Amino acid sequence: MWSGATASRSYDLPVRIVDRLIATSLPVVPRPVVRRFADRYMAGERLDDAIATVGRLNRLGASATVDVLGEFVNDREQAAHTVEQYLEALDAIHRTGLDANVSVKLTAVGLEIEPALALGNARRIVQSAASLGNFVRIDMEHSGVTDETLDVYSTLRREGFDNVGIVLQSCMRRSVSDVRSMAKLQPRVRLVKGIYVEPPSIAYTTPAQINASFERLIEELADIGSHIAAATHDEQLIAAMQRVARERSLTRDLYEFQMLLGVREGLRDRLLASGERVRIYVPYGDAWYGYSIRRLKENPSIAGYVAQDVARRLVGR
Ligand code: FDA
């Protein structure tokens, strides 16, 4: 679940300290309480839960991308199990006729065991999706696996799979050159700010820099004729995507917006009402606890959002 955000970068210091305190105290928070935090941002533990959520989103006019929770898998059996879960998800999407594809983290299918294992596993998922007329998005993880992730993506494309896309992070200084080096592939790119905290030597760290980079990457991707999925809840960046679409007469099959389940639903509904395409990221699975804790610790701003949300609900009672 990308129910995280990079917004901590725009927070002032006291807020950041509070976020960090909340985040570090999370492991002692009882499971049911973490579950309450996580509930809003994930479909549930079972595939049926994800399918029901996608159905609801489709009825609202949004499409979805389904993510089987789990990452940093370090045994082959677990990686194989994750692949099976993706194959089941693709089958269920096909059977139910829902408008959804899948998003895969390569570390969940063995990238940190051996890149060749992740490539083979990703190939199985992409192959199955291709046979069902569906699409697979490869998520982008921390900078330690960026090269390997791009390699798996490019290899699959060179093997002739067109139903696979990639993610680029605007916080990463390298992203512009990644766009240029992939230009020939005309990649379908989900553009995000980037959730992992990376060192300034390789990453932009201020909100202004990250947003400027995001806007530049939209232009660069439009230059090479990529399909662009602007995955952000930041209205400035949504407006930037819409401006580029207008200026370059991009039709709606050439770009879309993507948002996280449970985040800024009002904005989602406004975009849908204006005729934009919106895809919602729908995480599900039994790995929700470890995953939520890791995400929260990785990026304490999420803890801030969660705490605000819980406080709002309590006050609302
Ligand atoms: P920002 O963090 O500035 O948020 C803008 C506003 O949205 C905030 O002010 C807040 O109001 C609201 N908001 C954002 N997140 C929220 C939350 N969790 N709860 C409540 N409110 C929230 N990253 C990555 O490194 N690799 C990846 O593959 C992906 N994949 C991905 C897919 C999709 C569909 C999305 C939407 C995001 C990702 N991300 C990701 C995460 C991304 O990098 C980024 O961390 C988040 O989208 C938050 O950044 P925003 O652009 O929304 O801006």
CSV table of C-alpha atoms in Angstrom, one decimal, residues 3-317:
chain,number,residue,atom,x,y,z
A,3,SER,CA,-0.8,4.8,1.8
A,4,GLY,CA,2.2,6.9,2.5
A,5,ALA,CA,3.2,10.3,1.4
A,6,THR,CA,6.3,12.4,1.0
A,7,ALA,CA,4.5,15.4,2.5
A,8,SER,CA,6.7,15.3,5.6
A,9,ARG,CA,9.2,17.2,3.5
A,10,SER,CA,6.8,20.2,3.5
A,11,TYR,CA,6.1,19.9,7.2
A,12,ASP,CA,7.6,22.3,9.7
A,13,LEU,CA,9.9,20.9,12.3
A,14,PRO,CA,7.5,20.4,15.3
A,15,VAL,CA,5.1,18.5,13.2
A,16,ARG,CA,7.9,16.3,11.9
A,17,ILE,CA,9.0,15.5,15.4
A,18,VAL,CA,5.4,14.6,16.4
A,19,ASP,CA,5.1,12.4,13.3
A,20,ARG,CA,8.4,10.6,14.2
A,21,LEU,CA,7.3,10.0,17.8
A,22,ILE,CA,4.0,8.5,16.6
A,23,ALA,CA,5.9,6.4,14.1
A,24,THR,CA,8.4,5.1,16.5
A,25,SER,CA,5.8,4.2,19.1
A,26,LEU,CA,3.8,2.2,16.5
A,27,PRO,CA,5.4,-1.2,17.2
A,28,VAL,CA,3.9,-1.1,20.7
A,29,VAL,CA,0.5,-0.1,19.5
A,30,PRO,CA,-1.8,-3.1,19.6
A,31,ARG,CA,-2.5,-4.9,16.3
A,32,PRO,CA,-6.2,-4.1,16.2
A,33,VAL,CA,-5.4,-0.4,16.6
A,34,VAL,CA,-2.8,-0.6,13.7
A,35,ARG,CA,-5.5,-2.4,11.8
A,36,ARG,CA,-7.9,0.5,12.3
A,37,PHE,CA,-5.2,2.8,11.0
A,38,ALA,CA,-4.6,0.6,8.0
A,39,ASP,CA,-8.2,-0.2,7.2
A,40,ARG,CA,-9.0,3.0,5.4
A,41,TYR,CA,-6.0,2.4,3.0
A,42,MET,CA,-6.4,-1.2,2.1
A,43,ALA,CA,-9.2,-3.4,0.8
A,44,GLY,CA,-8.9,-6.2,3.3
A,45,GLU,CA,-7.0,-9.4,3.8
A,46,ARG,CA,-8.6,-11.5,1.0
A,47,LEU,CA,-8.8,-11.3,-2.8
A,48,ASP,CA,-12.6,-11.1,-2.4
A,49,ASP,CA,-12.2,-7.9,-0.4
A,50,ALA,CA,-10.1,-6.4,-3.2
A,51,ILE,CA,-12.6,-7.5,-5.8
A,52,ALA,CA,-15.4,-5.9,-3.9
A,53,THR,CA,-13.5,-2.7,-3.5
A,54,VAL,CA,-12.6,-2.6,-7.2
A,55,GLY,CA,-16.3,-3.1,-8.0
A,56,ARG,CA,-17.3,-0.2,-5.8
A,57,LEU,CA,-14.6,2.0,-7.4
A,58,ASN,CA,-15.7,1.0,-10.9
A,59,ARG,CA,-19.3,1.9,-10.1
A,60,LEU,CA,-18.0,5.4,-9.2
A,61,GLY,CA,-16.3,5.6,-12.6
A,62,ALA,CA,-12.7,4.9,-11.4
A,63,SER,CA,-10.5,2.0,-12.5
A,64,ALA,CA,-8.1,0.3,-10.2
A,65,THR,CA,-4.7,-1.3,-9.8
A,66,VAL,CA,-4.5,-4.2,-7.3
A,67,ASP,CA,-1.5,-4.7,-5.2
A,68,VAL,CA,-0.9,-7.9,-3.2
A,69,LEU,CA,0.7,-6.7,0.0
A,70,GLY,CA,4.2,-7.9,0.7
A,71,GLU,CA,7.7,-6.9,-0.1
A,72,PHE,CA,11.3,-7.7,0.8
A,73,VAL,CA,10.7,-11.4,0.5
A,74,ASN,CA,13.7,-13.5,1.3
A,75,ASP,CA,12.7,-17.0,0.5
A,76,ARG,CA,11.8,-18.5,-2.8
A,77,GLU,CA,8.6,-20.2,-1.6
A,78,GLN,CA,7.2,-16.9,-0.3
A,79,ALA,CA,8.1,-15.3,-3.7
A,80,ALA,CA,6.3,-18.2,-5.5
A,81,HIS,CA,3.3,-17.8,-3.3
A,82,THR,CA,3.1,-14.1,-4.1
A,83,VAL,CA,3.2,-14.9,-7.9
A,84,GLU,CA,0.3,-17.4,-7.3
A,85,GLN,CA,-1.7,-14.6,-5.6
A,86,TYR,CA,-1.1,-12.3,-8.6
A,87,LEU,CA,-2.2,-15.0,-11.0
A,88,GLU,CA,-5.4,-15.5,-8.9
A,89,ALA,CA,-6.0,-11.8,-8.8
A,90,LEU,CA,-5.6,-11.5,-12.6
A,91,ASP,CA,-8.0,-14.4,-13.1
A,92,ALA,CA,-10.6,-12.9,-10.7
A,93,ILE,CA,-10.4,-9.5,-12.5
A,94,HIS,CA,-11.0,-11.3,-15.8
A,95,ARG,CA,-13.8,-13.5,-14.5
A,96,THR,CA,-15.7,-10.5,-12.9
A,97,GLY,CA,-15.0,-8.2,-15.9
A,98,LEU,CA,-13.7,-5.5,-13.6
A,99,ASP,CA,-11.7,-2.5,-14.8
A,100,ALA,CA,-8.4,-3.2,-13.0
A,101,ASN,CA,-4.8,-4.2,-13.6
A,102,VAL,CA,-2.1,-5.2,-11.1
A,103,SER,CA,0.9,-3.5,-9.5
A,104,VAL,CA,3.9,-5.6,-8.5
A,105,LYS,CA,6.9,-4.9,-6.2
A,106,LEU,CA,9.8,-6.9,-7.5
A,107,THR,CA,11.2,-7.4,-4.0
A,108,ALA,CA,8.0,-9.3,-3.3
A,109,VAL,CA,8.8,-11.7,-6.1
A,110,GLY,CA,12.5,-12.3,-5.2
A,111,LEU,CA,14.5,-9.3,-6.4
A,112,GLU,CA,16.6,-9.3,-3.2
A,113,ILE,CA,17.2,-13.0,-3.4
A,114,GLU,CA,18.4,-12.9,-7.0
A,115,PRO,CA,17.4,-10.6,-9.9
A,116,ALA,CA,17.0,-13.5,-12.3
A,117,LEU,CA,14.4,-15.0,-9.9
A,118,ALA,CA,12.4,-11.7,-9.9
A,119,LEU,CA,12.7,-11.5,-13.7
A,120,GLY,CA,11.3,-15.1,-14.0
A,121,ASN,CA,8.5,-14.4,-11.6
A,122,ALA,CA,7.6,-11.1,-13.1
A,123,ARG,CA,7.6,-12.7,-16.5
A,124,ARG,CA,5.0,-15.3,-15.3
A,125,ILE,CA,2.7,-12.5,-14.0
A,126,VAL,CA,3.1,-10.4,-17.2
A,127,GLN,CA,2.6,-13.4,-19.4
A,128,SER,CA,-0.6,-14.4,-17.6
A,129,ALA,CA,-1.8,-10.7,-17.8
A,130,ALA,CA,-1.0,-10.7,-21.5
A,131,SER,CA,-3.1,-13.8,-22.1
A,132,LEU,CA,-6.0,-12.2,-20.4
A,133,GLY,CA,-5.6,-8.8,-22.1
A,134,ASN,CA,-4.4,-7.1,-18.9
A,135,PHE,CA,-1.5,-5.0,-17.8
A,136,VAL,CA,1.1,-5.1,-15.0
A,137,ARG,CA,2.7,-2.0,-13.4
A,138,ILE,CA,6.1,-2.6,-11.8
A,139,ASP,CA,6.3,-0.4,-8.7
A,140,MET,CA,9.6,1.5,-8.0
A,141,GLU,CA,11.2,0.8,-4.7
A,142,HIS,CA,14.2,2.2,-2.8
A,143,SER,CA,17.3,3.4,-4.7
A,144,GLY,CA,19.2,0.2,-3.9
A,145,VAL,CA,17.1,-1.6,-6.4
A,146,THR,CA,16.4,1.0,-9.0
A,147,ASP,CA,18.9,-0.3,-11.6
A,148,GLU,CA,17.7,-3.9,-11.2
A,149,THR,CA,14.0,-2.8,-11.4
A,150,LEU,CA,14.6,-0.9,-14.6
A,151,ASP,CA,16.6,-3.9,-16.0
A,152,VAL,CA,13.7,-6.3,-15.4
A,153,TYR,CA,11.3,-3.8,-17.0
A,154,SER,CA,13.5,-3.3,-20.1
A,155,THR,CA,14.2,-7.0,-20.4
A,156,LEU,CA,10.5,-7.8,-20.5
A,157,ARG,CA,9.9,-5.1,-23.0
A,158,ARG,CA,12.7,-6.3,-25.2
A,159,GLU,CA,11.1,-9.8,-25.0
A,160,GLY,CA,8.1,-8.3,-26.6
A,161,PHE,CA,5.7,-7.7,-23.7
A,162,ASP,CA,3.9,-4.4,-24.2
A,163,ASN,CA,1.5,-4.9,-21.3
A,164,VAL,CA,4.0,-3.8,-18.7
A,165,GLY,CA,4.7,-0.4,-17.3
A,166,ILE,CA,7.1,1.2,-14.9
A,167,VAL,CA,7.2,3.8,-12.2
A,168,LEU,CA,9.6,6.8,-12.0
A,169,GLN,CA,10.1,9.0,-8.9
A,170,SER,CA,10.5,12.7,-9.3
A,171,CYS,CA,12.6,12.9,-6.1
A,172,MET,CA,15.3,10.9,-7.9
A,173,ARG,CA,17.9,13.1,-9.7
A,174,ARG,CA,18.4,10.3,-12.2
A,175,SER,CA,14.8,10.1,-13.5
A,176,VAL,CA,15.2,12.5,-16.4
A,177,SER,CA,18.1,10.5,-17.8
A,178,ASP,CA,16.1,7.3,-17.1
A,179,VAL,CA,13.3,8.7,-19.3
A,180,ARG,CA,15.8,9.6,-22.0
A,181,SER,CA,17.5,6.2,-22.0
A,182,MET,CA,14.1,4.4,-22.2
A,183,ALA,CA,12.7,6.7,-24.9
A,184,LYS,CA,12.9,4.0,-27.6
A,185,LEU,CA,10.7,1.8,-25.6
A,186,GLN,CA,8.0,4.5,-25.2
A,187,PRO,CA,7.4,3.3,-21.7
A,188,ARG,CA,4.0,3.6,-20.0
A,189,VAL,CA,5.2,5.5,-16.9
A,190,ARG,CA,3.5,6.1,-13.5
A,191,LEU,CA,5.1,9.3,-12.2
A,192,VAL,CA,5.3,9.6,-8.4
A,193,LYS,CA,7.1,11.9,-6.0
A,194,GLY,CA,8.8,8.8,-4.4
A,195,ILE,CA,8.1,7.5,-0.9
A,196,TYR,CA,11.5,6.3,0.1
A,197,VAL,CA,13.8,8.6,2.1
A,198,GLU,CA,16.9,9.0,-0.1
A,199,PRO,CA,20.2,10.9,0.4
A,200,PRO,CA,20.6,14.4,-1.1
A,201,SER,CA,23.5,13.1,-3.2
A,202,ILE,CA,21.0,11.2,-5.4
A,203,ALA,CA,17.6,12.8,-4.5
A,204,TYR,CA,15.9,16.1,-4.4
A,205,THR,CA,14.7,16.7,-0.9
A,206,THR,CA,12.7,19.9,-0.7
A,207,PRO,CA,9.0,19.9,-1.8
A,208,ALA,CA,9.8,22.7,-4.3
A,209,GLN,CA,12.6,20.7,-6.0
A,210,ILE,CA,10.5,17.5,-6.1
A,211,ASN,CA,7.5,19.3,-7.6
A,212,ALA,CA,9.7,21.1,-10.2
A,213,SER,CA,11.2,17.7,-11.1
A,214,PHE,CA,7.7,16.2,-11.4
A,215,GLU,CA,6.6,18.9,-13.7
A,216,ARG,CA,9.7,18.6,-15.8
A,217,LEU,CA,9.2,14.8,-16.0
A,218,ILE,CA,5.7,15.3,-17.3
A,219,GLU,CA,7.1,17.3,-20.2
A,220,GLU,CA,9.9,14.8,-20.8
A,221,LEU,CA,7.5,11.9,-20.9
A,222,ALA,CA,5.1,13.8,-23.2
A,223,ASP,CA,8.1,14.5,-25.5
A,224,ILE,CA,8.8,10.8,-25.9
A,225,GLY,CA,5.2,9.9,-26.4
A,226,SER,CA,4.7,7.9,-23.2
A,227,HIS,CA,1.4,7.2,-21.6
A,228,ILE,CA,1.6,9.2,-18.4
A,229,ALA,CA,0.0,8.1,-15.1
A,230,ALA,CA,0.3,11.1,-12.8
A,231,ALA,CA,0.1,9.4,-9.4
A,232,THR,CA,-0.3,12.3,-6.9
A,233,HIS,CA,-2.8,13.9,-4.6
A,234,ASP,CA,-1.0,17.2,-5.0
A,235,GLU,CA,-3.3,19.7,-6.8
A,236,GLN,CA,-0.5,21.7,-8.2
A,237,LEU,CA,0.9,18.7,-10.0
A,238,ILE,CA,-2.6,17.6,-11.1
A,239,ALA,CA,-3.0,21.0,-12.6
A,240,ALA,CA,0.5,20.7,-14.3
A,241,MET,CA,-0.6,17.4,-15.9
A,242,GLN,CA,-3.8,19.0,-17.1
A,243,ARG,CA,-1.9,22.0,-18.5
A,244,VAL,CA,0.5,19.8,-20.5
A,245,ALA,CA,-2.4,17.7,-21.7
A,246,ARG,CA,-4.1,20.9,-22.9
A,247,GLU,CA,-1.0,22.4,-24.5
A,248,ARG,CA,-0.1,19.3,-26.4
A,249,SER,CA,-3.7,18.2,-27.1
A,250,LEU,CA,-3.1,14.9,-25.3
A,251,THR,CA,-6.3,12.8,-25.6
A,252,ARG,CA,-7.5,11.0,-22.4
A,253,ASP,CA,-6.2,7.7,-23.6
A,254,LEU,CA,-2.6,9.2,-23.3
A,255,TYR,CA,-2.7,10.1,-19.6
A,256,GLU,CA,-4.5,9.3,-16.4
A,257,PHE,CA,-4.4,10.2,-12.7
A,258,GLN,CA,-3.8,7.7,-10.0
A,259,MET,CA,-4.5,7.9,-6.3
A,260,LEU,CA,-4.3,5.8,-3.2
A,261,LEU,CA,-7.4,4.1,-1.8
A,262,GLY,CA,-8.9,6.2,1.0
A,263,VAL,CA,-6.9,9.4,0.2
A,264,ARG,CA,-8.5,12.7,-0.9
A,265,GLU,CA,-11.7,11.1,-2.2
A,266,GLY,CA,-13.3,14.5,-2.8
A,267,LEU,CA,-10.5,15.3,-5.2
A,268,ARG,CA,-10.9,11.9,-6.9
A,269,ASP,CA,-14.6,12.6,-7.3
A,270,ARG,CA,-14.0,16.1,-8.8
A,271,LEU,CA,-11.5,14.7,-11.3
A,272,LEU,CA,-14.0,12.0,-12.3
A,273,ALA,CA,-16.8,14.5,-12.6
A,274,SER,CA,-14.7,16.6,-14.9
A,275,GLY,CA,-14.2,13.6,-17.2
A,276,GLU,CA,-10.6,12.7,-16.2
A,277,ARG,CA,-9.5,9.1,-16.0
A,278,VAL,CA,-8.7,8.1,-12.4
A,279,ARG,CA,-7.2,4.8,-11.3
A,280,ILE,CA,-7.1,3.9,-7.6
A,281,TYR,CA,-4.4,1.8,-6.0
A,282,VAL,CA,-6.0,-1.1,-4.1
A,283,PRO,CA,-3.7,-3.0,-1.7
A,284,TYR,CA,-4.9,-6.2,-0.1
A,285,GLY,CA,-3.4,-9.2,1.7
A,286,ASP,CA,-2.6,-10.7,5.0
A,287,ALA,CA,0.8,-9.0,5.2
A,288,TRP,CA,-0.9,-5.8,6.2
A,289,TYR,CA,0.6,-5.5,9.7
A,290,GLY,CA,4.3,-5.7,8.9
A,291,TYR,CA,3.7,-3.7,5.8
A,292,SER,CA,1.9,-0.9,7.6
A,293,ILE,CA,4.5,-0.7,10.3
A,294,ARG,CA,7.3,-0.6,7.8
A,295,ARG,CA,5.7,2.1,5.7
A,296,LEU,CA,4.9,4.2,8.8
A,297,LYS,CA,8.4,3.9,10.1
A,298,GLU,CA,9.9,4.6,6.7
A,299,ASN,CA,8.0,7.8,6.3
A,300,PRO,CA,6.7,9.2,9.5
A,301,SER,CA,4.5,11.7,7.7
A,302,ILE,CA,2.0,8.9,7.2
A,303,ALA,CA,1.7,8.5,11.0
A,304,GLY,CA,0.8,12.2,11.1
A,305,TYR,CA,-1.9,11.7,8.5
A,306,VAL,CA,-3.2,8.7,10.4
A,307,ALA,CA,-3.2,10.4,13.7
A,308,GLN,CA,-5.0,13.4,12.3
A,309,ASP,CA,-7.5,11.1,10.7
A,310,VAL,CA,-8.1,9.1,13.9
A,311,ALA,CA,-8.4,12.4,15.9
A,312,ARG,CA,-10.9,13.7,13.4
A,313,ARG,CA,-13.0,10.6,13.7
A,314,LEU,CA,-12.9,10.7,17.5
A,315,VAL,CA,-13.9,14.4,17.5
A,316,GLY,CA,-16.6,13.7,15.0
A,317,ARG,CA,-18.2,11.2,17.4
